[in-house]
Coordinates of C-alpha atoms in Angstrom, one line a residue:
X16 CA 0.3 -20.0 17.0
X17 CA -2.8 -20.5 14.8
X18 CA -4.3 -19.4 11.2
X19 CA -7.7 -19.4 10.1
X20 CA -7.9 -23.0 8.6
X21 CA -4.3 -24.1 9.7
X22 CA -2.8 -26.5 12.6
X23 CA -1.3 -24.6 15.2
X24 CA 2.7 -24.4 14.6
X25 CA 5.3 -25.7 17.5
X26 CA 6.5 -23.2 19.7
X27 CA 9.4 -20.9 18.9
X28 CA 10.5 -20.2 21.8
X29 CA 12.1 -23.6 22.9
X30 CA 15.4 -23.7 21.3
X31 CA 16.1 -26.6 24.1
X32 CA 13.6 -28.6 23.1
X33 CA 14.2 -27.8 19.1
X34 CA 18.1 -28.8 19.9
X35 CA 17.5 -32.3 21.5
X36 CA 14.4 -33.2 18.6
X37 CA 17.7 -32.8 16.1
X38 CA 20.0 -34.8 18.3
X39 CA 17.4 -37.4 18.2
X40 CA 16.5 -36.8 14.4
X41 CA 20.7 -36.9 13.4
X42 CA 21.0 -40.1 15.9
X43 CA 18.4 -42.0 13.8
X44 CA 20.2 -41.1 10.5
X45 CA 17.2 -38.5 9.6
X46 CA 18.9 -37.0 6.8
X47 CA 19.3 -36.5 3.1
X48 CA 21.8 -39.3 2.7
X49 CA 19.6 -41.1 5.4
X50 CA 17.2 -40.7 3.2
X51 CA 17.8 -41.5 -0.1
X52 CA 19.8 -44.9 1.4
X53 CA 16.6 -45.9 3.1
X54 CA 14.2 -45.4 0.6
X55 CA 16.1 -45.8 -2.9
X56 CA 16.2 -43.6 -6.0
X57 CA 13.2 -44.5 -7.1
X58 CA 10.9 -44.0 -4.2
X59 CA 12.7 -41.1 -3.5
X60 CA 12.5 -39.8 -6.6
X61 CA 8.6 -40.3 -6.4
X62 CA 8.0 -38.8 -3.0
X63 CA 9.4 -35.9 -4.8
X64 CA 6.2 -36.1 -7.2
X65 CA 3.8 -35.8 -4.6
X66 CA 4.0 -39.9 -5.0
X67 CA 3.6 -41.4 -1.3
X68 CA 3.1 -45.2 -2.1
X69 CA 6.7 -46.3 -2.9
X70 CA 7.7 -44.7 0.5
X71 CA 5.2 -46.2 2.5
X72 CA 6.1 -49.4 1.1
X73 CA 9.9 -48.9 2.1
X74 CA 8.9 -47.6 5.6
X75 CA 6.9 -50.7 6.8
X76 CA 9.7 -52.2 9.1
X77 CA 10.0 -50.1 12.6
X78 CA 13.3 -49.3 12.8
X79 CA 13.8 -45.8 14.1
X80 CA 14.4 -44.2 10.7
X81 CA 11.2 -46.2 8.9
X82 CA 9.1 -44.8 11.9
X83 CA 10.4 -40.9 11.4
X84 CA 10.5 -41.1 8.1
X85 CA 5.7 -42.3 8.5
X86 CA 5.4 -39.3 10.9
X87 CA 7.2 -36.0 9.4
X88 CA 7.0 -36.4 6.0
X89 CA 4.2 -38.9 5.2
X90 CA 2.2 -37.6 7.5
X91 CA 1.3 -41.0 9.2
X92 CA 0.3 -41.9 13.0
X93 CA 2.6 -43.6 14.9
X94 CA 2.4 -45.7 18.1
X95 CA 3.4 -43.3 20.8
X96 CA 5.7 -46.2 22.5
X97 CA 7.5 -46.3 19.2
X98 CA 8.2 -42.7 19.0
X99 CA 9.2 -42.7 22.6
X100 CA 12.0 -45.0 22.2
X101 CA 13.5 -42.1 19.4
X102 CA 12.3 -39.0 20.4
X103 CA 12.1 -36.6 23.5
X104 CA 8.3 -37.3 23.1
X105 CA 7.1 -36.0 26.0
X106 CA 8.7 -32.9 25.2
X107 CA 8.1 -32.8 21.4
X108 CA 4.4 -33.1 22.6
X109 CA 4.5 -29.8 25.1
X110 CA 6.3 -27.7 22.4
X111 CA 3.6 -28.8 19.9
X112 CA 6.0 -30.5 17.3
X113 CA 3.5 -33.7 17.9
X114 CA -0.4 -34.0 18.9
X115 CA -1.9 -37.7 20.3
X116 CA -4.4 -38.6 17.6
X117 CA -6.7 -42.0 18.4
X118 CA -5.9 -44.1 21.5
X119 CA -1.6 -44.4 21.7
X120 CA -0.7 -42.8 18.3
X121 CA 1.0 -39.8 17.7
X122 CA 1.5 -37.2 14.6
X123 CA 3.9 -34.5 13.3
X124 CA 2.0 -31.0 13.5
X125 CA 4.4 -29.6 10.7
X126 CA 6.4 -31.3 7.9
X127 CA 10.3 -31.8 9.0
X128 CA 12.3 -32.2 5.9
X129 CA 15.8 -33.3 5.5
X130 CA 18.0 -31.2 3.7
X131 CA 21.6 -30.8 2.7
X132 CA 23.6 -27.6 3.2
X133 CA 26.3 -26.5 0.7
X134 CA 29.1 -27.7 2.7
X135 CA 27.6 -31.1 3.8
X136 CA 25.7 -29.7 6.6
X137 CA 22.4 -31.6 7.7
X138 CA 19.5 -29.1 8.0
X139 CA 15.7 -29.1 8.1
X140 CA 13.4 -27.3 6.7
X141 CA 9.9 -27.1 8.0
X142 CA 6.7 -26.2 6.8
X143 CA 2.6 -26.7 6.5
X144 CA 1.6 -30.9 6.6
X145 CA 1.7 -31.6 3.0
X146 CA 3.5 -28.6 1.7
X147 CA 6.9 -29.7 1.3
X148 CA 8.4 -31.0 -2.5
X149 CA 6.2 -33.9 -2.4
X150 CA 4.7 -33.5 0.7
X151 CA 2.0 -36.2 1.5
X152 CA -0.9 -33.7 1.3
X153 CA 0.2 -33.3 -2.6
X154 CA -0.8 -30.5 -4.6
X155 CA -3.6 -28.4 -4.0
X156 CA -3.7 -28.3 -0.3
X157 CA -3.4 -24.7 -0.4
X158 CA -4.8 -22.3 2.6
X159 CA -4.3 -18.7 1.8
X160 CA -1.5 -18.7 5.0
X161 CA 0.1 -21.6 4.4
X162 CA 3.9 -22.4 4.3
X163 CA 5.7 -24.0 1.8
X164 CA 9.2 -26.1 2.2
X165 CA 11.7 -26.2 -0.5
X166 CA 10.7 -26.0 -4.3
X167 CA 12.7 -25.7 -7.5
X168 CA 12.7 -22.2 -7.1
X169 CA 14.1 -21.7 -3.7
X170 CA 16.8 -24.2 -4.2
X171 CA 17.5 -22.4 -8.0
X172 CA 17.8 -18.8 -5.7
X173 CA 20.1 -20.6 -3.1
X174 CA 22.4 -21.9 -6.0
X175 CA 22.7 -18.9 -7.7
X176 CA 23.4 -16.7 -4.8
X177 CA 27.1 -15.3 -4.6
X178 CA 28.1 -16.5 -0.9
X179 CA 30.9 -13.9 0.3
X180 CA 31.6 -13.6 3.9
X181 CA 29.1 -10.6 4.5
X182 CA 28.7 -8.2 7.1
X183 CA 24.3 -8.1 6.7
X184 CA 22.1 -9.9 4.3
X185 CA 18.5 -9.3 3.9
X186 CA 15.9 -12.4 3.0
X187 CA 12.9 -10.6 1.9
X188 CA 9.5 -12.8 2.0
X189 CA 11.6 -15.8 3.5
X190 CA 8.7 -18.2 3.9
X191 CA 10.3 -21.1 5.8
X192 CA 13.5 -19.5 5.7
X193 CA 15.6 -21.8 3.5
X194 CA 17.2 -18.2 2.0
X195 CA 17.7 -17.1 5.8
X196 CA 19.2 -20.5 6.6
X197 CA 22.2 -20.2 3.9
X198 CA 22.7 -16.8 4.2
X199 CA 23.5 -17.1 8.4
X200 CA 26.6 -19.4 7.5
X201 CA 28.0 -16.7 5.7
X202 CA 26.4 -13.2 7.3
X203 CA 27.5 -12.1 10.4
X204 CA 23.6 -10.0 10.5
X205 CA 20.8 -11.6 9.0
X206 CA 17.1 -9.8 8.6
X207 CA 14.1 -11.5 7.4
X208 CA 11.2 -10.2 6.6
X209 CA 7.9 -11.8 5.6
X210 CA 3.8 -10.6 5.1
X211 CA 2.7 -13.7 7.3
X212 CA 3.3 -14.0 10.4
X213 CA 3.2 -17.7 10.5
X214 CA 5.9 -17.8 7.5
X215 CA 8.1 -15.8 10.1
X216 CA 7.0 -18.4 13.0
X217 CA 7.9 -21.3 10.4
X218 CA 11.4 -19.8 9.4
X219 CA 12.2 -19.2 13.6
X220 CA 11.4 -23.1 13.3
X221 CA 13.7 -23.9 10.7
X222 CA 16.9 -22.1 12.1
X223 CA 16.8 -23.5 15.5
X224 CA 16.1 -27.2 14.1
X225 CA 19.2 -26.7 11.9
X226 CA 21.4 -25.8 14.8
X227 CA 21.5 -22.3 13.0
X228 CA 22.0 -19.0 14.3
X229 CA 18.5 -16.8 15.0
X230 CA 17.8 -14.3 12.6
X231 CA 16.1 -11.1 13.0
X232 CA 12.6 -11.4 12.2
X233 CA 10.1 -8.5 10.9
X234 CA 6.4 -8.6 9.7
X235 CA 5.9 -6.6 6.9
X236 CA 6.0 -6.2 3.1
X237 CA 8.9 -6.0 0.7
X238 CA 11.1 -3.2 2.2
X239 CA 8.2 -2.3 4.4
X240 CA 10.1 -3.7 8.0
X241 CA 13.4 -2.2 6.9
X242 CA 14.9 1.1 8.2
X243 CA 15.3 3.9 5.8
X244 CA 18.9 4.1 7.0
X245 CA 19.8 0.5 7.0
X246 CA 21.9 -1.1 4.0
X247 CA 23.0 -4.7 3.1
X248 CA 26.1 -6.4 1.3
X249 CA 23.6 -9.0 0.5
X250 CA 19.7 -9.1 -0.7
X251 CA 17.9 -12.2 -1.8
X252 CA 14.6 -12.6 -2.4
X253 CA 12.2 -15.9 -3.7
X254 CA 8.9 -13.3 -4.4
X255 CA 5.5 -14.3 -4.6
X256 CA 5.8 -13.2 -8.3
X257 CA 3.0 -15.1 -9.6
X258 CA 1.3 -12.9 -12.5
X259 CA -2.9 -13.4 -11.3
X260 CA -5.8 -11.7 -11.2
X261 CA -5.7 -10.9 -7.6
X262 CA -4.2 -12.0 -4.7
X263 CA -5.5 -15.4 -3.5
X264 CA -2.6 -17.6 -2.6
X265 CA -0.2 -15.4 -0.3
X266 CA 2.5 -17.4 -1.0
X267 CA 3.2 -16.9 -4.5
X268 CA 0.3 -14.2 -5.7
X269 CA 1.8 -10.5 -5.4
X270 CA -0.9 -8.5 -5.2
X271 CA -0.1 -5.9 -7.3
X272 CA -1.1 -5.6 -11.2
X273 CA 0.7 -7.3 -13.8
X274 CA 4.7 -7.7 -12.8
X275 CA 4.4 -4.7 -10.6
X276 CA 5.5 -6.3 -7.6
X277 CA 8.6 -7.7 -9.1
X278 CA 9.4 -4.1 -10.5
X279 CA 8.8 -2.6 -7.1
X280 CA 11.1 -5.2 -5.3
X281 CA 13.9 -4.3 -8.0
X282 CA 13.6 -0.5 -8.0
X283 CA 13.2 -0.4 -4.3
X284 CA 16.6 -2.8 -3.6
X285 CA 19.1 -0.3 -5.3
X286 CA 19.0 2.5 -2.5
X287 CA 19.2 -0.9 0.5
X288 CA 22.5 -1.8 -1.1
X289 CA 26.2 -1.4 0.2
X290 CA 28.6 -0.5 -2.9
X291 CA 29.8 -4.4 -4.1
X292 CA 26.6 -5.8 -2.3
X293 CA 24.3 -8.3 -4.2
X294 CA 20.4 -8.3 -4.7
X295 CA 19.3 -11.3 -6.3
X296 CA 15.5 -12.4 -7.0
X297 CA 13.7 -15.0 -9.2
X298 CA 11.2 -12.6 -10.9
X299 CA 8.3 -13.0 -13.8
X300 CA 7.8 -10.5 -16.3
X301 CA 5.5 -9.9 -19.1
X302 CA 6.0 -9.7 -22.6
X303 CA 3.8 -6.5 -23.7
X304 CA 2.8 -6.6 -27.1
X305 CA 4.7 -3.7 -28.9
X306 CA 7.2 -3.5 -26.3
X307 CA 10.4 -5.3 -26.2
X308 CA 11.1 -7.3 -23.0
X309 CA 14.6 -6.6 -22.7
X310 CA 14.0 -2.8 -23.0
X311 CA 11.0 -3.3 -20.0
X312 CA 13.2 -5.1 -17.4
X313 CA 16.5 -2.5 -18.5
X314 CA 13.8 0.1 -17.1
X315 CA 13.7 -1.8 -13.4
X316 CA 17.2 -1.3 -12.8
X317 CA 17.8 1.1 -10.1
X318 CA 20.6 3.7 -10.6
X319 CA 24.4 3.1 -8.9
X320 CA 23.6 -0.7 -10.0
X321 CA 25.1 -2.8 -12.3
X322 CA 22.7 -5.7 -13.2
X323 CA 22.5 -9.1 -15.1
X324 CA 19.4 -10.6 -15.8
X325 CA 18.6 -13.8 -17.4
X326 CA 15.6 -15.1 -18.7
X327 CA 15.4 -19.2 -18.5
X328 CA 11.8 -19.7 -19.3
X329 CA 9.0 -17.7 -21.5
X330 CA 5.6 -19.6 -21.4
X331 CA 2.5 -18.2 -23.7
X332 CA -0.2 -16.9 -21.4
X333 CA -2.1 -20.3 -21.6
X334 CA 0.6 -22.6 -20.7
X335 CA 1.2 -19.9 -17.6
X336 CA -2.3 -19.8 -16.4
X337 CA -2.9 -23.2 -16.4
X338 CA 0.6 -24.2 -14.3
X339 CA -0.6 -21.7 -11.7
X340 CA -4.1 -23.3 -12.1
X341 CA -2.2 -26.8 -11.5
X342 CA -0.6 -25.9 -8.8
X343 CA -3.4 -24.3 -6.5
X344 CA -5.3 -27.7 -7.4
X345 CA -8.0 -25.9 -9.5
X346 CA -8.1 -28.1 -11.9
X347 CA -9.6 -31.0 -9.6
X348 CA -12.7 -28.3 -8.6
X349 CA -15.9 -27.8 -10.2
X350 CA -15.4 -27.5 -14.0
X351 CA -17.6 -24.7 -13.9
X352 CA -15.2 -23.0 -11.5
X353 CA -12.0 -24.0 -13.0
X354 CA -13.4 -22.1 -16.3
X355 CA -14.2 -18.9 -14.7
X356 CA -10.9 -19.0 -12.8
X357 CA -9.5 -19.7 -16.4
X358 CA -11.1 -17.3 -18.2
X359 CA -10.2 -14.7 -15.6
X360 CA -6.7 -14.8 -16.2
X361 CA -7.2 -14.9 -19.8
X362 CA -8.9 -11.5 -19.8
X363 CA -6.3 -9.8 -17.1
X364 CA -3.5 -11.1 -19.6
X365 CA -6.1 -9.7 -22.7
X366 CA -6.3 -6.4 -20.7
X367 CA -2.6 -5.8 -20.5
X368 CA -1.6 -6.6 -24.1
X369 CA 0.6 -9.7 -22.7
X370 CA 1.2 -12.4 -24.6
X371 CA 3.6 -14.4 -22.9
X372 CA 5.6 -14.2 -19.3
X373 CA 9.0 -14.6 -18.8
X374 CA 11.2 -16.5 -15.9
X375 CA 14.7 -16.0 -14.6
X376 CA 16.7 -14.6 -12.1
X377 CA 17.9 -11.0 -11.8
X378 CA 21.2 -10.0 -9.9
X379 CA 21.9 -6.5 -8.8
X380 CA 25.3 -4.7 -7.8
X381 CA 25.9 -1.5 -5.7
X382 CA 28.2 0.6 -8.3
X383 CA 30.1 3.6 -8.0
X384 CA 31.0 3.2 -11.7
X385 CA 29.9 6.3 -13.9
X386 CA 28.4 4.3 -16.3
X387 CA 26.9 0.9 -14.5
X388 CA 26.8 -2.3 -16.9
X389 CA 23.7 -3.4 -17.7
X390 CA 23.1 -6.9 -19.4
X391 CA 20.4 -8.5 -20.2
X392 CA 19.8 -11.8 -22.1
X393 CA 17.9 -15.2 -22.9
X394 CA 19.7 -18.5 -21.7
X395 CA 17.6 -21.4 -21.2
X396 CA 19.8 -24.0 -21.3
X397 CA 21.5 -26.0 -18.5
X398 CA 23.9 -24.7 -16.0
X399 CA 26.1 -25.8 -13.6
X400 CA 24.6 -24.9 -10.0
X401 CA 25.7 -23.5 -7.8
X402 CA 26.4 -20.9 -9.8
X403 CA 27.1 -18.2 -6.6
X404 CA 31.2 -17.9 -7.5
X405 CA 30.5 -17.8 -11.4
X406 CA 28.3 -14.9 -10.9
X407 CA 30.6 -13.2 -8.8
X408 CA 33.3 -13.6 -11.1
X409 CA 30.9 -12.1 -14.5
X410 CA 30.5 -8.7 -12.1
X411 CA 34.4 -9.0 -11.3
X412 CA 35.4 -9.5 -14.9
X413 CA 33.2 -6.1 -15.3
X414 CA 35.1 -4.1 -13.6
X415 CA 38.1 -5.3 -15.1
X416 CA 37.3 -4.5 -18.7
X417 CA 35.2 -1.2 -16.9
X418 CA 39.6 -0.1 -16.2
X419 CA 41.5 -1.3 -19.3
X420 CA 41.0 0.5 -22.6
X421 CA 41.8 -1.5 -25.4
X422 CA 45.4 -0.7 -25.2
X423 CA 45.8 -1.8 -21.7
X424 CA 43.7 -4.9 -23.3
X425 CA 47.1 -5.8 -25.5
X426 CA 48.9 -5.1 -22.7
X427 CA 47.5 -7.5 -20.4
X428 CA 48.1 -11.6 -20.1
X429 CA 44.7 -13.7 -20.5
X430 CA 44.8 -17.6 -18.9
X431 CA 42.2 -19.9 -21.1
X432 CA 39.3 -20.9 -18.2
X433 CA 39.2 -24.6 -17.0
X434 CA 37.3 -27.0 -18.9
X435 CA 36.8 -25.0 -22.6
X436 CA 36.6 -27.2 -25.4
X437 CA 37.2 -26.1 -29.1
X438 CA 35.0 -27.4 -32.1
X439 CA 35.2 -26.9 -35.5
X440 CA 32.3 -27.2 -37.6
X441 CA 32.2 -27.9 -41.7
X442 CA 31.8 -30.0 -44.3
X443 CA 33.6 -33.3 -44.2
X444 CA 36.8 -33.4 -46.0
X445 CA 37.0 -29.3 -46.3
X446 CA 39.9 -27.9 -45.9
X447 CA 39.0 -24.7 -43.1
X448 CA 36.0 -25.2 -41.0
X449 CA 33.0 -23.1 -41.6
X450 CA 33.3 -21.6 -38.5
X451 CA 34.4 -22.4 -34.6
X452 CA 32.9 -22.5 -31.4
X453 CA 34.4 -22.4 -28.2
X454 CA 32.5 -24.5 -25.3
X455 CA 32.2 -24.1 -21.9
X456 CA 31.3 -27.1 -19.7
X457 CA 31.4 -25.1 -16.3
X458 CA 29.5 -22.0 -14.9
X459 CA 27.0 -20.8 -17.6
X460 CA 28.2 -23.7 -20.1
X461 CA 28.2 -20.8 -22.5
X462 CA 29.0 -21.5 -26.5
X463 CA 30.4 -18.5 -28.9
X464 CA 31.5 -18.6 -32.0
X465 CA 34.8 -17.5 -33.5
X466 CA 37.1 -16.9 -36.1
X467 CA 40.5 -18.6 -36.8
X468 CA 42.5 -16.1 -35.5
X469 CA 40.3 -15.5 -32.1
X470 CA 40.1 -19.9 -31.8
X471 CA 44.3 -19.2 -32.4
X472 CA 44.6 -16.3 -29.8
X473 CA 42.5 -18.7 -26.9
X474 CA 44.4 -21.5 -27.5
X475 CA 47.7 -19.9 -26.6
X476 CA 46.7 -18.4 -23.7
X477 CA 48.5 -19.7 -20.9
X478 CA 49.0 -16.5 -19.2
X479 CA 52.6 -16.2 -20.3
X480 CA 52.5 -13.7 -23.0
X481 CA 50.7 -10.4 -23.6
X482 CA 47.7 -10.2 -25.7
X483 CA 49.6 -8.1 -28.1
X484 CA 52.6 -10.6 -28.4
X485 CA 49.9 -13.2 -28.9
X486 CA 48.6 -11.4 -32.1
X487 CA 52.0 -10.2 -33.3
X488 CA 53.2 -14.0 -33.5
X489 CA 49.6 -15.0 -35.3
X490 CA 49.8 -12.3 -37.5
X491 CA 53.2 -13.3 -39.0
X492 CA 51.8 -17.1 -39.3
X493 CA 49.1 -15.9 -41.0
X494 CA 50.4 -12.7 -43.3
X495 CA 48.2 -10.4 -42.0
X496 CA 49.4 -7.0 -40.7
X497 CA 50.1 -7.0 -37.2
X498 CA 48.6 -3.2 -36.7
X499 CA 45.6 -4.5 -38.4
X500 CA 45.3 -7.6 -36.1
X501 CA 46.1 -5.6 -33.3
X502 CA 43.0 -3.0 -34.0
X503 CA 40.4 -5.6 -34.7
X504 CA 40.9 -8.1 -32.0
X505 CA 40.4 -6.3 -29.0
X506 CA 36.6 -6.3 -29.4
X507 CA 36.7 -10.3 -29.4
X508 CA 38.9 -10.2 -26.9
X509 CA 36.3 -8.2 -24.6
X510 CA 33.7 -10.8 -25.7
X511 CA 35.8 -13.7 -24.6
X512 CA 36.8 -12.3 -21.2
X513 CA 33.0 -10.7 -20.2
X514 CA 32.1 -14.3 -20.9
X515 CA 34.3 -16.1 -18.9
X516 CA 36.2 -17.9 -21.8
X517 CA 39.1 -16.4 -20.6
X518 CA 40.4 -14.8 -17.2
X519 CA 42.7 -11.7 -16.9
X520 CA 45.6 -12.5 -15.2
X521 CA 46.6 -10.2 -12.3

């Protein structure tokens, strides 16, 4: 297959030849552990930062991983005798995976890089020579076509992505199918769609290298290649969601004005879901001046959907134009050009009242629920990934407090989660603490603060007692009224639980 500009790809249609390359590739210890044992932390670490040299320098003996390690992923020729004596060469060579270059040297057509599955599993993701994290090409190698291998993003979307055994799933825009390549462990049907055709070609690639099942591939945009009457437990999606004037990189510029294509792609995903499937996207927004942010992303949610949607990241329009500058490689052109480029998203950003843009990750469930829940909310600090189950378990603690009134609250028996931590903040010496906070150091590593009597009520939960029993006895410690207590707490209580800092027990 060829693109205007781009190497032609291997061929797809050898799963034979794809199966004995990664025979060969696991033989020779070509994978992430392989890796990172070979090379060391800190050349690995560097290849990561588009930084070749320390890995060159670890790669100049010949054994079979050194000489794998030169020709897919920095991009080096290698004696075709050497490659022989790992490789199915001969074959490697018809199906296009390698080209002869000079005299006796061959080289990889497409960047194979090693990657770890969830469960241990040794996958590879291919894409474009010099497009992978780090690829040898570095950044701004960028054809309008071309096909990038795993980023910060993609892995951030595979982590966060609740992984259910699932009748169909849906990877919408799946460039070189690293979304497509989790969800077939888990989904006994798996679609992917993509606008280039080559991204499609790349993701066939992928799949058959990582010993993974096919996946039903379809040409087309967002929702475009999907039947009207066709549903999905599962929807994931790593958009092109770049805010830009126009549409120059198809790999990350949307096309459509402003965050329009991210609203679209939301919107659009509510009537494609089962009732308890997930949609989940990384997605930019604006912040309109006037306008509050929250309010505009509340507005994409789809009916019959509960949602939860965080932001991570807001960048003023500057710092956001010149990252996407960065990473197209404008910044190494002509000065002259770089400036009109600037300027240009300058005024589209003028034109539309924005003053900053906003990063995070939406999530979507199929409702039947009168009144859908719909949160929405700024967390940028660290989490613990993956965060799949944890994100499951916010929609399932929904649907708990969604059924219990506050009376069936009291009623119910609460189990303090794993790993909370209680601290009490004041002046030294003081008597009471000025306040406390309760700490989480799993999931969302959320923090809340508290009064005495809620820090009291957590720390007896054991799941032994009722909520109401709980107060009664802190009530009579404290000489408060219990029917008092009783009224007041329930509200905390539905804070504590919606946040994970405790769990119902059933």
């Amino acid at each position: 297959m060829t693109d205007s500009g781009l190497a032609p790809l291997p061929a797809s249609d050898r799963p034979d030849i794809a199966a004995r390359l990664r025979d060969a590739l696991l033989a020779a210890s070509f994978t992430a552990d392989g890796l990172l044992d070979l090379l060391g932390a800190p050349a690995y670490a560097a290849l990561a930062r588009s930084e070749t040299v320390p890995a060159l320098r670890a790669t100049r003996g010949d054994t079979p991983l050194e000489t794998l390690v030169r020709l897919f992923l920095l991009q080096q020729p290698v004696p075709h005798a050497r490659v022989a004596a790992i490789l199915p060469a001969g074959e490697a060579l018809e199906a296009g995976w390698l080209t002869r270059v000079g005299g006796d040297e061959v080289a990889a057509t497409v960047d194979v890089r090693p990657y770890g599955g969830p469960g241990g599993e040794d996958w590879f993701i291919v894409s474009d020579l010099g497009c992978a994290v780090g690829g040898a090409g570095g950044i701004g190698q960028r054809d309008e076509g071309v096909v990038l291998g795993v980023g910060g993003a993609s892995t951030t979307l595979a982590g966060i992505t609740v992984r259910t055994p699932v009748a169909s799933a849906l990877d919408l825009g799946t460039g070189s199918g690293i979304q497509a390549l989790h969800a077939v462990q888990h989904a006994t049907r798996v679609t992917a769609t993509d606008l280039n055709p080559r991204a499609l070609h790349t993701t066939a690639l992928t799949l058959a290298l990582s010993g993974a099942p096919a996946a039903d591939l379809r040409e087309g945009s967002l929702f475009a290649p999907v039947r009207d009457d066709e549903k999905f437990d599962l929807i994931v999606s790593n958009p092109p969601f770049v805010i830009s004037p126009g549409a120059r990189l198809t790999y990350r510029d949307g096309g459509m004005g402003g965050d329009d294509l991210c609203r679209s792609l939301v919107q659009q995903a509510g009537e494609r879901l089962t009732e308890g499937g997930f949609a989940q996207f990384l997605a930019n927004w604006q912040h309109v001046a006037g306008e509050d942010w929250q309010d505009r992303l509340r507005s994409w949610v789809p009916r019959g959907c509960d949602a939860w949607i965080v932001q991570r990241e807001v960048q003023d329009i500057t710092q956001y134009a010149e990252l996407w500058l960065r990473d197209a490689g404008d910044h190494r052109a002509d000065p002259v050009e770089y400036q009109a480029r600037y300027d240009a998203w300058l005024d589209e950003f003028e034109a539309r009242k924005v003053r900053a843009v906003g990063f995070g990750w939406i999530t979507l469930r199929g409702t039947g629920a009168a009144e859908p829940s719909v949160t929405v909310e700024e967390w940028p600090h660290p989490v613990e990934q993956p965060l799949g189950e944890a994100i499951r378990a916010h929609f399932e603690r929904l649907d708990y407090l969604r059924a219990h009134d506050d009376a069936a609250l009291l009623d119910s028996r609460f189990r303090l989660a794993a790993e909370v931590v209680q601290e009490q903040v004041g002046l030294p010496g003081a008597e009471d603490p000025e306040h406390v906070v309760l700490r989480q150091h799993r999931g969302m590593r959320r923090a809340t603060k508290v009064d005495t009597v809620g820090a009291g009520f957590a720390g007896v939960c054991d799941g032994t007692l009722s909520a109401g029993r709980i107060l009664d006895a802190i009530a009579q410690l404290v000489g408060e009224d219990p029917v008092v207590l009783r009224d007041r707490t329930p509200a905390q209580i539905r804070l504590l639980v919606e946040q994970g800092f405790l769990e119902p027990v059933r």
